[in-house]
Tab-separated table of C-alpha atoms in Angstrom:
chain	number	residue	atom	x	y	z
A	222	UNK	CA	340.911	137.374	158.499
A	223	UNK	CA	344.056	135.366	159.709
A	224	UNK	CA	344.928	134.757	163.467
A	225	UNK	CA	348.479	135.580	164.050
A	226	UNK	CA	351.133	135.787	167.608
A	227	UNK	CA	354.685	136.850	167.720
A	228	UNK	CA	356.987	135.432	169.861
A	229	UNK	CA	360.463	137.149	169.334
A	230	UNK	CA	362.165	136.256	166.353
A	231	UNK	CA	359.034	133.236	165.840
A	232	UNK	CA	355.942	134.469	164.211
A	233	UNK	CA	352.875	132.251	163.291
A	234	UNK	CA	349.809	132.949	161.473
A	235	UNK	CA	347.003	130.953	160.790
A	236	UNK	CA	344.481	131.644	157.573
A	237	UNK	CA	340.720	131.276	157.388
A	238	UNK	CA	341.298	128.221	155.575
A	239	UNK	CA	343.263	126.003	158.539
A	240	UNK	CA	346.712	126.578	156.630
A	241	UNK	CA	349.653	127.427	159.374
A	242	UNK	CA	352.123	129.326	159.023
A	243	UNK	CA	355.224	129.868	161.256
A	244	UNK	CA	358.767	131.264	161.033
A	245	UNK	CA	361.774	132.203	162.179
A	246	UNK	CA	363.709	135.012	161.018
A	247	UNK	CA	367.685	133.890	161.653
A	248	UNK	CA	370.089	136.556	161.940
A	249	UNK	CA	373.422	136.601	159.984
A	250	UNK	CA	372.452	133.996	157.498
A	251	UNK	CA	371.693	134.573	153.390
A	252	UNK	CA	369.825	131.400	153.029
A	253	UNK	CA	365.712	130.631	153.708
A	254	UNK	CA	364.567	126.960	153.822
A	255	UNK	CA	360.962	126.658	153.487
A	256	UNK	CA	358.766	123.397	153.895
A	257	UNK	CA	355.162	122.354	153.637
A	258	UNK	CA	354.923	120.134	156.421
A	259	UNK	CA	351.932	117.805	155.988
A	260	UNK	CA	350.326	115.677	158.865
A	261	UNK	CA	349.653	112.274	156.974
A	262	UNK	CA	352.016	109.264	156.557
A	263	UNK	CA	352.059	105.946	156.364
A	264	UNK	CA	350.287	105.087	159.259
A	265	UNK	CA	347.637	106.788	157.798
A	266	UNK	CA	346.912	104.181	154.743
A	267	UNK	CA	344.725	101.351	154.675
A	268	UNK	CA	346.588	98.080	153.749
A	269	UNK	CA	345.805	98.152	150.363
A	270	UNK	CA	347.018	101.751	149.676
A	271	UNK	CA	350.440	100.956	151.709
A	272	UNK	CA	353.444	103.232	149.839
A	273	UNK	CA	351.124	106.000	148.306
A	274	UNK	CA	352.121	108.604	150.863
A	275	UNK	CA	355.525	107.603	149.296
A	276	UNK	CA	354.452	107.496	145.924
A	277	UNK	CA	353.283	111.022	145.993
A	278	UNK	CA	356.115	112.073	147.253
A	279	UNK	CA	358.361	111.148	144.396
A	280	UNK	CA	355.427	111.940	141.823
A	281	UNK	CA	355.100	115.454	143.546
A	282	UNK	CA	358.044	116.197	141.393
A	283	UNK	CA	356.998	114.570	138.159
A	284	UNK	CA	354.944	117.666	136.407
A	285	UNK	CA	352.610	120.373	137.275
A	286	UNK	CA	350.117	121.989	134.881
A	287	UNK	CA	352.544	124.608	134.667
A	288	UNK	CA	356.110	122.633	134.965
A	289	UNK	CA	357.592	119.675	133.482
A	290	UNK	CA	359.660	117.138	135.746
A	291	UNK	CA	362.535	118.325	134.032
A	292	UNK	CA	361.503	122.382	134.565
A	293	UNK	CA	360.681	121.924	137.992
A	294	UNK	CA	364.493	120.187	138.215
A	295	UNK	CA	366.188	123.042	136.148
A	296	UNK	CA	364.311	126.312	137.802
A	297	UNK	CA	365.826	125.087	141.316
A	298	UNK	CA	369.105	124.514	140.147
A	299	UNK	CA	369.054	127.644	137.859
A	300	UNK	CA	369.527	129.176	141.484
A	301	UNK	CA	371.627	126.953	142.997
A	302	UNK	CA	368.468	125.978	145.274
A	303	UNK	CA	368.007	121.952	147.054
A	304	UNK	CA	364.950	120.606	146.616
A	305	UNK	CA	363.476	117.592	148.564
A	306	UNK	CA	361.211	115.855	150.205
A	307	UNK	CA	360.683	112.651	152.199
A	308	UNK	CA	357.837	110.788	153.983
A	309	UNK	CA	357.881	109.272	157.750
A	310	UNK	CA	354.962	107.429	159.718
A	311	UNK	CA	353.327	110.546	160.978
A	312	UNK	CA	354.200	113.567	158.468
A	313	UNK	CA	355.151	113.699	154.480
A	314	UNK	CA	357.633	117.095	153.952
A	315	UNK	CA	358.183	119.053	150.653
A	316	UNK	CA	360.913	121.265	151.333
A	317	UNK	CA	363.559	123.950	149.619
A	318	UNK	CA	366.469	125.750	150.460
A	319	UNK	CA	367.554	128.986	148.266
A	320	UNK	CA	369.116	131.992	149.134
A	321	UNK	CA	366.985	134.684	150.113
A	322	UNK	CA	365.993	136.500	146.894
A	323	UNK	CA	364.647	133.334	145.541
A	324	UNK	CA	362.250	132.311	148.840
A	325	UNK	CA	359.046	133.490	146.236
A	326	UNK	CA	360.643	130.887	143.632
A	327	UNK	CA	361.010	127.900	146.001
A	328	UNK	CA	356.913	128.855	147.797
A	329	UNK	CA	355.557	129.004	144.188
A	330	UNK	CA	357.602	126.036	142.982
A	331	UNK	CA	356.360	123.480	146.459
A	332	UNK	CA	352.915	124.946	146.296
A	333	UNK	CA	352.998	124.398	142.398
A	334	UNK	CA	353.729	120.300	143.080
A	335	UNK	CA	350.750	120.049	145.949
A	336	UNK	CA	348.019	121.773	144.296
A	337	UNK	CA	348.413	121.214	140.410
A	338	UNK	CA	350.797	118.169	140.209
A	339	UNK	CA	349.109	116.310	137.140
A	340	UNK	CA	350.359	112.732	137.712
A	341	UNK	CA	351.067	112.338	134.038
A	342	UNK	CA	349.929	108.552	133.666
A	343	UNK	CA	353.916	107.810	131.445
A	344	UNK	CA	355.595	109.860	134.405
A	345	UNK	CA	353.504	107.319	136.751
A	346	UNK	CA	354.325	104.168	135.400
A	347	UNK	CA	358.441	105.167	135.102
A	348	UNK	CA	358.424	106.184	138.585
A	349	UNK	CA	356.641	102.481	139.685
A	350	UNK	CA	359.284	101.638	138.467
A	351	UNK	CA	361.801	103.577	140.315
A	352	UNK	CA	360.028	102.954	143.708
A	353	UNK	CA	360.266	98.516	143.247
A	354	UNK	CA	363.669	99.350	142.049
A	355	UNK	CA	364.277	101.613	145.636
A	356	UNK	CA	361.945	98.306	148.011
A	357	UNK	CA	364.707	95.880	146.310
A	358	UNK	CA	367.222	97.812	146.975
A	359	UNK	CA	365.879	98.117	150.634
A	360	UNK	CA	365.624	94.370	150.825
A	361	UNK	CA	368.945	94.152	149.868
A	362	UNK	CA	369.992	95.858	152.744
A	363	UNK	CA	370.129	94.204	155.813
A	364	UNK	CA	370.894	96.553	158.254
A	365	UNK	CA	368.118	98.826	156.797
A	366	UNK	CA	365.143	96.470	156.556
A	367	UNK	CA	365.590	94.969	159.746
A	368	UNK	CA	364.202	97.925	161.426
A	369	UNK	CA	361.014	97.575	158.829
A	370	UNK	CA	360.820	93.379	159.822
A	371	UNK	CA	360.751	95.132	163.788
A	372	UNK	CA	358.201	97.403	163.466
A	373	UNK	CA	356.107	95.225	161.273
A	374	UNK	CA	356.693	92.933	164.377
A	375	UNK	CA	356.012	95.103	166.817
A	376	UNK	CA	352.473	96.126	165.142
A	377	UNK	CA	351.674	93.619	162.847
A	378	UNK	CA	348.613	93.871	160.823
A	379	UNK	CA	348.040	97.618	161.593
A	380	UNK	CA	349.375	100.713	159.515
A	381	UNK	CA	351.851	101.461	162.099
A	382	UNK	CA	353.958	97.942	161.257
A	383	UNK	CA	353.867	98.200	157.304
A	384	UNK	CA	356.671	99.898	155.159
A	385	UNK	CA	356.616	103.472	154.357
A	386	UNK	CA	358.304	102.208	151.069
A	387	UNK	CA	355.031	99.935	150.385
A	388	UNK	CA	355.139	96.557	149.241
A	389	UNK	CA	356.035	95.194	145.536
A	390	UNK	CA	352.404	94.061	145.474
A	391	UNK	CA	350.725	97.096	146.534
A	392	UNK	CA	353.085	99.623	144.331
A	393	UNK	CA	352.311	97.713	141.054
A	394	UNK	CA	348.733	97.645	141.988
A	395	UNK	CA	348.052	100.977	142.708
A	396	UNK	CA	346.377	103.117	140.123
A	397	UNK	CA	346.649	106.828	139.333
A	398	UNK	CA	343.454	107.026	140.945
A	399	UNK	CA	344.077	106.306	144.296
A	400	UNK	CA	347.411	108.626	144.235
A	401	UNK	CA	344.840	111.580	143.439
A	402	UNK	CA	341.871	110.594	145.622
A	403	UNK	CA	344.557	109.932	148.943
A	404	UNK	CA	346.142	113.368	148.210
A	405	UNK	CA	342.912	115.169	147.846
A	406	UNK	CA	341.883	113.485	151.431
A	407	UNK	CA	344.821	113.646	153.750
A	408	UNK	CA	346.406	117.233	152.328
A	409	UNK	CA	343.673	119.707	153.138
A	410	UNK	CA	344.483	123.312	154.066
A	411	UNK	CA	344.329	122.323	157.622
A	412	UNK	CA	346.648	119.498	158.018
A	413	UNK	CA	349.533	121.592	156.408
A	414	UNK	CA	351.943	123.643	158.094
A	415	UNK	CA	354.524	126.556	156.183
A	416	UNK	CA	357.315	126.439	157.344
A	417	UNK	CA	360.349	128.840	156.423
A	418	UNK	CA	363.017	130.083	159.088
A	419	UNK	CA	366.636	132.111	157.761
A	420	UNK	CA	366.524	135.536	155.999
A	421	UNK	CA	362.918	136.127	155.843
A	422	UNK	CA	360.312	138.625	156.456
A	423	UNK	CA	357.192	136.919	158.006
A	424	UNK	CA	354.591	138.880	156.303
A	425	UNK	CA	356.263	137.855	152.739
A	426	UNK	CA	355.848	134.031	153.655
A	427	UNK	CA	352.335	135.082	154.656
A	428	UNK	CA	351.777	136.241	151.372
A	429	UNK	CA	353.198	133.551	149.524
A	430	UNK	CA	351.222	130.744	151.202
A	431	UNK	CA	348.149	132.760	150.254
A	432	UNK	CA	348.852	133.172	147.075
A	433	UNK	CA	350.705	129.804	146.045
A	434	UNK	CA	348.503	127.249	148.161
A	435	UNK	CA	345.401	128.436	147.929
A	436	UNK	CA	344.029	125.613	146.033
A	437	UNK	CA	344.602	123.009	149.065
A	438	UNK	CA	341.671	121.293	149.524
A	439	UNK	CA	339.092	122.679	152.171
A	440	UNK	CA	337.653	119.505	154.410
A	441	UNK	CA	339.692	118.602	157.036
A	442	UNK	CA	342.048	115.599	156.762
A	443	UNK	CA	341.072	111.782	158.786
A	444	UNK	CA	342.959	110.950	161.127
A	445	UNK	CA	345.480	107.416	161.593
A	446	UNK	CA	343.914	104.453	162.822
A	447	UNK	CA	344.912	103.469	166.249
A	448	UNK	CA	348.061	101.387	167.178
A	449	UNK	CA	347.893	98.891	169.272
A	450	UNK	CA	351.262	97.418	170.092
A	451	UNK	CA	351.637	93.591	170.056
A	452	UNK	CA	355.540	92.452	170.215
A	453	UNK	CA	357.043	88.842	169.508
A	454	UNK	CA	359.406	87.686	166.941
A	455	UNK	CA	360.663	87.882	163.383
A	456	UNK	CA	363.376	85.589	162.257
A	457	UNK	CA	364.839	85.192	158.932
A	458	UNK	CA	368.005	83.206	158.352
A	459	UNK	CA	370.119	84.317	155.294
A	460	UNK	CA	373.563	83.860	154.124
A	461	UNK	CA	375.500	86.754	155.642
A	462	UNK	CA	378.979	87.163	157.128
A	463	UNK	CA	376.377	89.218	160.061
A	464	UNK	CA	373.455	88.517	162.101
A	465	UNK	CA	371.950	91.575	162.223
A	466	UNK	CA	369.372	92.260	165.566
A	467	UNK	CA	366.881	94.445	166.945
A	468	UNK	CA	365.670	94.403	170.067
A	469	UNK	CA	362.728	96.411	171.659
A	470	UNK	CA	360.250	97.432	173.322
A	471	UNK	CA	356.697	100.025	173.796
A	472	UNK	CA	357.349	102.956	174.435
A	473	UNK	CA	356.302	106.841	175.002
A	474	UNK	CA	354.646	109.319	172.857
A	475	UNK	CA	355.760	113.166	172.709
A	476	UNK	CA	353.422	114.068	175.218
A	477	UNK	CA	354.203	110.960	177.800
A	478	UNK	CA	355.820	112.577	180.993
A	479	UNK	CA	358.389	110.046	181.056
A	480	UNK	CA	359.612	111.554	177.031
A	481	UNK	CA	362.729	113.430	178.310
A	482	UNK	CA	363.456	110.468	181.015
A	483	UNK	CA	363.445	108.192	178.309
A	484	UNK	CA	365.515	110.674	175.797
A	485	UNK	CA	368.690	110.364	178.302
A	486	UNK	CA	367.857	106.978	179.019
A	487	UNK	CA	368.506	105.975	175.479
A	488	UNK	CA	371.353	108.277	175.047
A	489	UNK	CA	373.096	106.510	178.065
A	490	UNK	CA	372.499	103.191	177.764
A	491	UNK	CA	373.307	103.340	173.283
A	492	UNK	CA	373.785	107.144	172.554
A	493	UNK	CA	377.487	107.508	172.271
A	494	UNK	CA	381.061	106.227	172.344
A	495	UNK	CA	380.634	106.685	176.134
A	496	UNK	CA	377.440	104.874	176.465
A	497	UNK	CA	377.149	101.409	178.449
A	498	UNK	CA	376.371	99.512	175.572
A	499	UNK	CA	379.255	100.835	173.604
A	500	UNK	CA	381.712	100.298	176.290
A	501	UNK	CA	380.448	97.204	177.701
A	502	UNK	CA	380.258	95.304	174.105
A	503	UNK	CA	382.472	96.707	171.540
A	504	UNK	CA	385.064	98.305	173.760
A	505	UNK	CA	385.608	95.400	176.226
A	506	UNK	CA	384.191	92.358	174.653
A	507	UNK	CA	384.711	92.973	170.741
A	508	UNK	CA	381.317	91.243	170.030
A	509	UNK	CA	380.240	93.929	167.362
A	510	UNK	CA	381.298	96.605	165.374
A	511	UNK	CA	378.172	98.453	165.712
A	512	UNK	CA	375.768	98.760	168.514
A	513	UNK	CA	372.913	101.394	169.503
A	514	UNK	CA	369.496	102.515	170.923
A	515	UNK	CA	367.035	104.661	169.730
A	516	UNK	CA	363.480	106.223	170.775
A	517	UNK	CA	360.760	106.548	167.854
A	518	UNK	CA	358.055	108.332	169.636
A	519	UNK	CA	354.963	108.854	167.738
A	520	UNK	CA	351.663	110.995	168.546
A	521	UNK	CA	349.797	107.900	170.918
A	522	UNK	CA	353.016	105.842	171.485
A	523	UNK	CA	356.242	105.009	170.504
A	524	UNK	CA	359.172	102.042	170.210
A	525	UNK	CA	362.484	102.169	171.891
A	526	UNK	CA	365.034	99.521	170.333
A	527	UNK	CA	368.778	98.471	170.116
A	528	UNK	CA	370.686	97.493	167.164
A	529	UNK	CA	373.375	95.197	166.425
A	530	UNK	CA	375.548	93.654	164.003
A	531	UNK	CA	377.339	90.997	165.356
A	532	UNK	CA	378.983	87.797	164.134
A	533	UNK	CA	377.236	84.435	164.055
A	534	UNK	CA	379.642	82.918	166.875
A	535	UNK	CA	379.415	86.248	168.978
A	536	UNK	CA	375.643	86.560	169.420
A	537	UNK	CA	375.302	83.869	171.538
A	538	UNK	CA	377.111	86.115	174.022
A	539	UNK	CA	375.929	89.523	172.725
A	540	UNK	CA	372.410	88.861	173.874
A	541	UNK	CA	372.668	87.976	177.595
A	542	UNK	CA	375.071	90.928	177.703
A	543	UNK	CA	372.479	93.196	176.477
A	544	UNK	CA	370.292	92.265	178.852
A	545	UNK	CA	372.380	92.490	181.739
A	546	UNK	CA	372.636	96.158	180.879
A	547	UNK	CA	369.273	96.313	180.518
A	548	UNK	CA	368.621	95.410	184.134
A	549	UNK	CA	371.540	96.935	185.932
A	550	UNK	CA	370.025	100.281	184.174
A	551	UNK	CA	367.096	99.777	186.029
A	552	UNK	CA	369.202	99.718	189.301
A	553	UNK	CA	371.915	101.841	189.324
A	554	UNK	CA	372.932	105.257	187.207
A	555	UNK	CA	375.982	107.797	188.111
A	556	UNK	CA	376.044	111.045	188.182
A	557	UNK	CA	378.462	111.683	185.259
A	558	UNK	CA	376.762	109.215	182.907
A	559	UNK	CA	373.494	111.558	183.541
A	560	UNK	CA	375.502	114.583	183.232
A	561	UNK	CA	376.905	113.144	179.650
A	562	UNK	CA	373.518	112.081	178.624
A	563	UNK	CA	371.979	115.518	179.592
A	564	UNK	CA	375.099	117.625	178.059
A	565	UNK	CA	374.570	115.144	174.795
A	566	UNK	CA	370.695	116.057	174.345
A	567	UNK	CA	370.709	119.533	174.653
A	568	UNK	CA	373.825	119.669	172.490
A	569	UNK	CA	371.994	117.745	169.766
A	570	UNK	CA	369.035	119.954	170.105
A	571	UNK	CA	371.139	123.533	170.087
A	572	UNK	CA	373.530	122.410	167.167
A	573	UNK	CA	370.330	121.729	165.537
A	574	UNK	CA	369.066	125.267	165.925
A	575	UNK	CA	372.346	126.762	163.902
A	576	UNK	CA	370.616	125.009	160.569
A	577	UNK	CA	367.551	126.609	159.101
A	578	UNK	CA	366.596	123.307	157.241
A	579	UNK	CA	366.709	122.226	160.630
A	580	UNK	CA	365.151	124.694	162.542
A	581	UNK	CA	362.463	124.594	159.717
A	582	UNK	CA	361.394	121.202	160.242
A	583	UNK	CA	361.291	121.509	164.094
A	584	UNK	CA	358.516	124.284	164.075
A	585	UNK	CA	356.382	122.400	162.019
A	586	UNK	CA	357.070	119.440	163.946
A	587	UNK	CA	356.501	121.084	167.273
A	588	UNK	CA	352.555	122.707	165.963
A	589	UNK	CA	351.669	119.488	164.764
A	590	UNK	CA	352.201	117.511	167.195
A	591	UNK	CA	351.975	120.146	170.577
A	592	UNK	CA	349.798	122.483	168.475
A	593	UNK	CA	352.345	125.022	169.931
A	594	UNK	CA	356.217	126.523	168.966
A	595	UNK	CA	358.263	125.053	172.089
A	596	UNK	CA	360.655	127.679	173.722
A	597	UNK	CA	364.330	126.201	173.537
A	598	UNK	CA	364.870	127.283	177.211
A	599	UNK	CA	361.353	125.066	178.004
A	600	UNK	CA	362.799	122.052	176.336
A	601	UNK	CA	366.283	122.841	178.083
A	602	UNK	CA	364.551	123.192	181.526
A	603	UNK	CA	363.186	120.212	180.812
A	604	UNK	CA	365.691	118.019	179.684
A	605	UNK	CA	367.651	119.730	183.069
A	606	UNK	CA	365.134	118.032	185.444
A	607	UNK	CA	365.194	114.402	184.908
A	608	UNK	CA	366.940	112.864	187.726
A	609	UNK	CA	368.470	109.428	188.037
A	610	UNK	CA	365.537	108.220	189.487
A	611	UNK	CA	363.359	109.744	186.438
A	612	UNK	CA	365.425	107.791	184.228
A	613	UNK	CA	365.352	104.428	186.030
A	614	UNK	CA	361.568	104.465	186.496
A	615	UNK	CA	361.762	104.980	182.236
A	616	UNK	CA	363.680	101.917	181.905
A	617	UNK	CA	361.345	99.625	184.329
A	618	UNK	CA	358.606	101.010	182.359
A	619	UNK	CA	360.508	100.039	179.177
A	620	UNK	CA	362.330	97.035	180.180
A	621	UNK	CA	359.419	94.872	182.022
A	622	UNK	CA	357.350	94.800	178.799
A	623	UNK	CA	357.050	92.520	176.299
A	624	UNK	CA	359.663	93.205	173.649
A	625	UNK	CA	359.974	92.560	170.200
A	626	UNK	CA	363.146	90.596	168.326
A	627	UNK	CA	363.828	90.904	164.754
A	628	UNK	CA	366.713	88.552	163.686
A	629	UNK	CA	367.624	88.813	160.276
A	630	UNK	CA	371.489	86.500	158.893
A	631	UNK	CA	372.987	83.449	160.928
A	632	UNK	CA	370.329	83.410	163.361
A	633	UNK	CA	370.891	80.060	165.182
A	634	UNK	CA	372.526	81.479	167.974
A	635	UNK	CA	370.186	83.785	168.834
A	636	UNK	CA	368.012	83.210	171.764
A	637	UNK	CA	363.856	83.332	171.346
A	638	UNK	CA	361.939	86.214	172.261
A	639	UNK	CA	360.571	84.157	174.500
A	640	UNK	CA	363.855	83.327	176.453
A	641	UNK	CA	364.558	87.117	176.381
A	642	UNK	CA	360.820	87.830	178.244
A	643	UNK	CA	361.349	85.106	180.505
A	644	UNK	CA	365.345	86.300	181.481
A	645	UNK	CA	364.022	90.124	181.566
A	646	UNK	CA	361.120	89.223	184.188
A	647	UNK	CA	363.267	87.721	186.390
C-alpha cells in the first residue's frame, strides 16, 4: 500500500519500498521532464573510490540487458527526447525530457540504466578513457579547477574537498567491481526520488515507477561522512596572462536560519551588474573582467566564496579592495541594494518555475533535503523577511571566520591567507 498527499497541482506518493514519488502537473505545456533524483554523491565515497558516483553516471548510459549504448542513444532521439544526467556533492540525477506521449518511453528508458545497466567490461575501459580525457581537460581550465583546488582547501582530506570528477589515479584504478558494489549500496529504493512535472497525470508516473524501478535495491543507503571545515591556502603559480582567485569562507546549510540572509547577502555584495563588488572593482577600478560570489550550501554546512580573474599587476590592489567590501558589508546596507537583492532572488526562483526540467529538479531537491515540497509563497515570505540587519549579522558570521584562498597563475602579488585573516579580524 503506498502513502500519498495532494497539494494542488503537487502530488507525492511514497511506495512500500521507500521509492518517492512527486509531481507537478503544469498547465499549457506539451512537454514532461522526468528525473530519478538519487541522494549519494561524491561526498559520499571513501578516498579510494573518489569519481565512481561520476563514473556511473556516464556508464549509466553505456548498455542495459535490454539496450545497447547506441539503442539507448537512438530510442531518445527517435522522439526528439534530451537525455542527461550529472552528479554534484550531495545528489547524482538521471533525467529526460519528451513530449508527453513519450513520458512511459523516457520512465522505462532511466529505470532501464539504474536497475539493469550491465557495465559491459569494453564499454568500461573506453569510457576510463573518456573521463581522464574530461579531468585533463578540467585541469586545463583554470577558471574551472580553481573552485576544485578551494574546496579541496577548504576540506582537505575529507570527501567533501575531493573532485567529483575523481582523480587520474583513482579512475584508472577502479575496477568494474567497485562501480557495481557502490551502485548497489548508495541507490536503494529509498534514497531515490521520481520526479516528473509538465503534462502529466500523477497516477501514470505512479505506475511507471512501479513498474520500471522495481528492481532498486531494498536496504537503505549509508549516509556521507561528516565535514569538518578546515580553511587555509592553495597556491599554484603557472604561466597565465590571469591570476585566477577564490576567496571564502564556512558557511550555512539549507536548514541554517541565517540561509535566506545569506542568499541576498551574496546576491548584493557579487550577484549582479549592480552588486558592490561589480561596481566597486570592474566598473570603477578596471581591476578584472570578471568578479562574483556564490553560496554552496550543503545538508550540515556550506561555503560562500568570491571569484576573480584579474591581472598579475592588478591583484595586488584587487585584494584589499575585496576586503574592504567585505567589512563595510558588515556595517552598512541601503534600502535599495536590499530591495534589488530581494527582487533578484525571488525572480531567479519564479523564472525557474516556468521550466519543467527545472521545476523537476527542485521537488526532488526540496524532499531530499527538507523531506517536504516547499510552497513558492513560503519561500517568497521568506526571502520577504530578511532585513538589513538579518543580512549584516550573515556577513559577521561569514566574514570573521577563517577563510580559505585558492590562487592559481601569477600569484606573487597575492597576499597570504594569513594576511587576509589577520586584515579581516581587525
Amino acid at each position: 500500500m503506498s502513502d500519498s498527499t495532494q497539494s494542488g497541482p503537487i502530488r507525492l506518493t511514497r511506495l512500500p519500498s521507500g521509492l518517492t514519488i512527486v509531481t507537478e502537473r503544469m498547465e499549457r505545456v506539451e512537454t514532461v521532464s522526468l528525473g530519478a533524483y538519487v541522494g549519494t554523491g561524491s561526498r559520499h565515497e571513501t578516498e579510494a573510490e573518489n569519481g565512481v558516483s561520476h563514473f556511473l553516471e556516464h556508464m549509466a548510459f553505456k548498455g542495459t540487458e535490454r539496450r545497447t549504448a547506441a539503442q539507448i542513444a537512438e530510442e531518445m532521439d527517435a522522439v526528439g527526447g534530451h537525455l542527461n544526467a550529472y552528479t554534484a556533492r550531495e545528489q547524482t540525477a538521471y533525467y529526460a525530457k519528451v513530449l508527453k506521449e513519450d513520458t512511459a518511453l523516457a520512465a522505462d528508458i532511466i529505470g532501464d540504466i539504474l536497475t539493469h545497466s550491465t557495465f559491459d567490461p569494453e564499454e568500461l575501459e573506453r569510457e576510463r578513457g573518456v573521463i581522464l580525457q574530461e579531468i585533463g581537460q578540467a585541469n586545463d581550465t583554470p577558471d574551472d579547477i580553481i573552485f576544485d583546488r578551494f574546496q579541496e582547501r577548504a576540506f582537505p582530506g575529507q570527501s567533501l574537498g575531493r573532485p567529483v570528477l575523481g582523480t587520474e589515479g583513482t579512475i584508472q584504478a577502479m575496477p568494474r567491481a567497485a562501480l557495481m558494489g557502490y551502485m548497489r549500496r548508495h541507490y536503494p529504493a529509498s534514497n531515490v526520488v521520481i520526479a516528473a512535472a509538465g503534462a502529466l497525470e500523477h497516477e501514470h508516473i505512479v505506475e511507471l515507477a512501479r513498474t520500471h524501478f522495481a528492481d532498486l535495491a531494498p536496504d537503505p543507503a549509508p549516509g556521507p561522512v561528516e565535514a569538518l571545515y578546515q580553511g587555509g591556502e592553495f597556491r599554484e603559480d603557472r604561466d597565465l596572462d590571469q591570476v585566477h582567485i577564490v576567496l571564502g569562507f564556512p558557511s550555512v546549510a539549507y536548514k541554517d536560519s541565517d540561509f535566506y540572509p545569506t542568499l541576498l547577502l551574496s546576491t548584493l555584495l557579487g550577484g549582479g551588474m549592480s552588486s558592490r563588488l561589480f561596481q566597486e572593482v570592474r566598473e570603477k577600478r578596471g581591476l578584472v573582467y570578471s568578479v562574483y560570489s556564490f553560496t554552496a550550501p550543503f545538508n550540515d554546512g556550506g561555503l560562500f566564496g568570491i571569484y576573480a580573474g584579474t591581472g598579475e599587476s592588478e591583484a595586488e590592489e584587487l585584494v584589499p579592495v575585496t576586503l574592504e567590501e567585505l567589512r563595510k558589508v558588515q556595517e552598512q546596507i541601503s534600502d535599495a541594494e536590499l530591495s534589488r537583492a530581494r527582487a533578484q532572488a525571488k525572480a531567479g526562483l519564479l523564472m525557474s518555475l516556468e521550466s519543467t526540467g527545472s521545476r523537476c529538479e527542485q521537488l526532488a531537491r526540496q524532499l531530499q533535503v527538507f523531506g517536504r515540497v516547499v510552497p513558492v509563497a513560503e519561500t517568497v515570505a521568506k526571502i520577504n523577511a530578511v532585513d538589513k540587519a538579518a543580512v549584516q549579522r550573515a556577513a559577521a558570521r561569514h566574514f570573521r571566520a577563517a577563510p580559505t584562498l585558492a590562487v592559481l597563475g601569477p600569484s606573487r602579488r597575492v597576499p597570504k591567507v594569513a594576511d587576509l585573516a589577520e586584515r579581516l579580524a581587525a
